[in-house]
Steps between C-alpha positions, in 0.01 A plus 500: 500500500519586872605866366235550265212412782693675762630824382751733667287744564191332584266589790359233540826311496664727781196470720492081459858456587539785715204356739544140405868568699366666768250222559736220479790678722197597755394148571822324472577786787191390690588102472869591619356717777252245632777225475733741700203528765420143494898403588547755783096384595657156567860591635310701764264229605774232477698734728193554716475062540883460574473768800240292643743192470755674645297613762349129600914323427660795775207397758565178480915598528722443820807735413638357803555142352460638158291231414109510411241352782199454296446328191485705147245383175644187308583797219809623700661101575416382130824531274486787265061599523565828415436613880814548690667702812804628654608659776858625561650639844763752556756219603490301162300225583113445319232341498316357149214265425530178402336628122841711365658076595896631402446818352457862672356841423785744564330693749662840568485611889252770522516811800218400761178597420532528112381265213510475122366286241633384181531254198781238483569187347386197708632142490400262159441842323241624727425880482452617911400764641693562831340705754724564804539711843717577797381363818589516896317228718636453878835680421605304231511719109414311188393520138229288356418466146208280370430459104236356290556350127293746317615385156146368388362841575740691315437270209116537525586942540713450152209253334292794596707780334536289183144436490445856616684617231401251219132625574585881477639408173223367365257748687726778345407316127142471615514868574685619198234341280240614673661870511570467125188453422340733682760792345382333146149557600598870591684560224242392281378772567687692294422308184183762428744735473789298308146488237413854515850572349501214243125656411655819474769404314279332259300831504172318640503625851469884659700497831622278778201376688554637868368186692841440574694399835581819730851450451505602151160682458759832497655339192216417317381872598812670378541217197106654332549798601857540291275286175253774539777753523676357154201436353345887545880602365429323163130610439573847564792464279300376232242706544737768532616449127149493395388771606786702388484400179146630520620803654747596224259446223348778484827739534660304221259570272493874575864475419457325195255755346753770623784304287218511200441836517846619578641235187733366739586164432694415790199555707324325324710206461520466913164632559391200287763219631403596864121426398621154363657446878176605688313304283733179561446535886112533473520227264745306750187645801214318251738186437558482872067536578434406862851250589599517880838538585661151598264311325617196289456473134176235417582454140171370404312775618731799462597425160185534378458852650783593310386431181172659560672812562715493227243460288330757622798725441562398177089428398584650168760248377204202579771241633496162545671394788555087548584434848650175592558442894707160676568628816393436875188694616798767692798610416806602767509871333316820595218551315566912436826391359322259280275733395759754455735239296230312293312787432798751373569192267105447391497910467809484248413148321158700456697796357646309212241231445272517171272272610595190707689444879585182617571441906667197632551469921684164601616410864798256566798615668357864432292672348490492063333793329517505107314784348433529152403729193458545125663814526785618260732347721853609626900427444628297744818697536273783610385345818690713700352812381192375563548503886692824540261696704352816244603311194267408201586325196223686270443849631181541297311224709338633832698445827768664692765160516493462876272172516737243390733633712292497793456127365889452552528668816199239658644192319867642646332484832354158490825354331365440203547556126327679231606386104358642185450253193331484156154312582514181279106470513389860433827670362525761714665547880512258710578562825610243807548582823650198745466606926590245726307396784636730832571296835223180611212462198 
């Protein structure tokens, strides 16, 4: 599931995840920094209250007697308060409050005039920090250290970078909703032109609408310009055929009279089948009338144009053609190919028909087209003839054999199949052709 919404390749995707971790690793930075700041904050101001200490417990210090002549704050006689001080001379001997009772903070002698601070581990699990310094009063070199339990605070500094960072979290999920919705919303954007393809693709729409983001106004540009490109290429190409089977009339039939009055049959024989081919591609021009390039096939309406023209071409044979349509209102196949398909098979049924053409479209899995005819009718086993391109069963009958195998050729491209039968309601050739449905339909 998680694959199918969130695709390899998705920009959307990349941009959530790829922000949504900068985000989270940006804050959690931010809580660790201000917890960082907020613990050397409080080991500077703790440091800061013990100098004063020291200060006030060395003025009120006889290193003479080594003994203290004023009286200290209840916190440094009370057993273990968390408040305690030391103060070692050069001989061995110190001095501690009453507060550390049997214990003692290791104090390393210090050069005069230096000091450090620290953490250590105080009596009962206490967490200290020791401040101390080298001192000289009246002769006489010492080291005092005072310390503070500051384990409270540091509990209150971690609380905070929990919190801290429980918060980011959820900010981070606050954000990445917010930010995916707003790259939805942007993104939507896009859906006008995810339509203008479908549209085109169902042959109802022009060109990609150009109210587009910036970012990919260039590819919407490029994208109509290449569908006008492709769809120029196939007009002039048709027209192209047209209008050179218009052009060659007229030389053809100077040949042909030269083949009459010279007796020469050959001429005459390709004077006459190269007429037969012209007159295929204007009929193919006629059959085609005004279809754009890329357009879909409408079965309803197209279908019907067909048979007008055919029986227009063919007014003299007064058929009756039953039409019988069960099929969505669009079809996933390009409407010149349908034309091209449909009406090579109308122009043939047509052909061979005395009287009566029956047309059968059904949509399932594909598209079904049965054509039938009254005709004479055709072996089986000579199917393959049939579709060999410049073949023709009955030479005497009009036509130059290259429509049914322009039939093959567009079935071949759509994956279809073409089969010729006996028609069981009129007798003559019937005609199925099965093309299954391309890609999303």
């Amino acid at each position: 599931m998680f694959s199918r919404i969130y695709k390899k390749h998705s920009l959307e995707y990349t941009l959530q995840w790829a922000l949504g971790l900068l985000i989270t690793l940006t804050l959690a930075a931010l809580v660790l920094l201000a917890g960082w700041i907020g613990r050397e904050a409080t080991f500077t101001f703790i440091a800061s209250r013990l100098a004063h200490d020291a200060e006030a417990i060395i003025a009120g210090f006889d290193p003479t007697s080594k003994t203290l002549t004023r009286t200290l704050p209840a916190i440094y006689t009370q057993p273990f308060s968390g408040h305690y001080y030391t103060i070692h001379f050069q001989d061995a001997q110190s001095l501690r409050s009453r507060s550390l009772w049997d214990t003692d903070l290791n104090l390393e002698q210090l050069p005069t005039g230096s000091q450090s601070g620290k953490l250590i581990d105080g009596p009962i699990e206490q967490r200290l920090y020791l401040w101390s310094a080298a001192y000289e009063k009246q002769g006489v070199a010492f080291t005092i250290a005072v310390a503070e339990d500051i384990a409270p605070l540091l509990n209150a500094i971690r609380q905070f970078v929990w919190y801290g960072l429980l918060l980011a979290i959820l900010a981070a999920l606050a954000l990445l909703l917010t930010q995916k919705r707003i790259l939805r919303r942007a993104f939507a954007r896009l859906d006008s032109v995810r339509d203008d393809i479908r549209r085109i693709k169902q042959g109802s729409g022009g060109e990609l609408r150009s109210d587009v983001p910036a970012e990919v106004e260039p590819l919407v540009s490029e994208f109509n310009q290449l569908l006008s490109t492709w769809r120029g290429h196939i007009e002039r190409s048709r027209n192209a055929s047209g209008n050179l089977a218009h052009a060659l009339k007229s030389p053809l039939h100077l040949l042909y009279q030269i083949g009459i009055e010279k007796n020469n049959q050959a001429i005459n024989e390709q004077a006459e089948r190269m007429q037969q081919i012209i007159e295929r591609e204007l009929n193919r021009a006629r059959i085609a009338g005004n279809v754009s390039a890329g357009k879909r096939f409408h079965p309803g309406e197209d279908m019907q144009d067909l048979i007008d023209t055919i029986k227009i071409l063919f007014r003299d044979k007064n058929l009756d053609i039953e039409l019988h349509v069960q099929t969505p209102e669009h079809l996933p196949f390009e409407q010149d190919d349908m034309h091209e398909l449909i009406g090579n098979l109308l122009d043939n049924a047509a052909k061979w028909a005395r009287n009566k053409i029956v047309i059968t479209l059904e949509a399932d899995q594909g598209l079904s087209l049965v054509i039938q005819d009254d005709g004479p009718g055709i072996d089986p086993a000579l199917t393959g003839v049939l579709l060999r391109r410049g073949r023709r069963l009955d030479e005497q009958t009009p036509g130059h054999g290259l429509g049914l195998a322009i039939v093959q050729d567009i079935v071949e491209q759509y994956k279809g199949r073409i089969e010729f039968t006996r028609s069981a309601i009129l007798g003559g050739v019937c005609i199925t052709v099965q093309l299954p449905f391309q890609g999303d339909y």
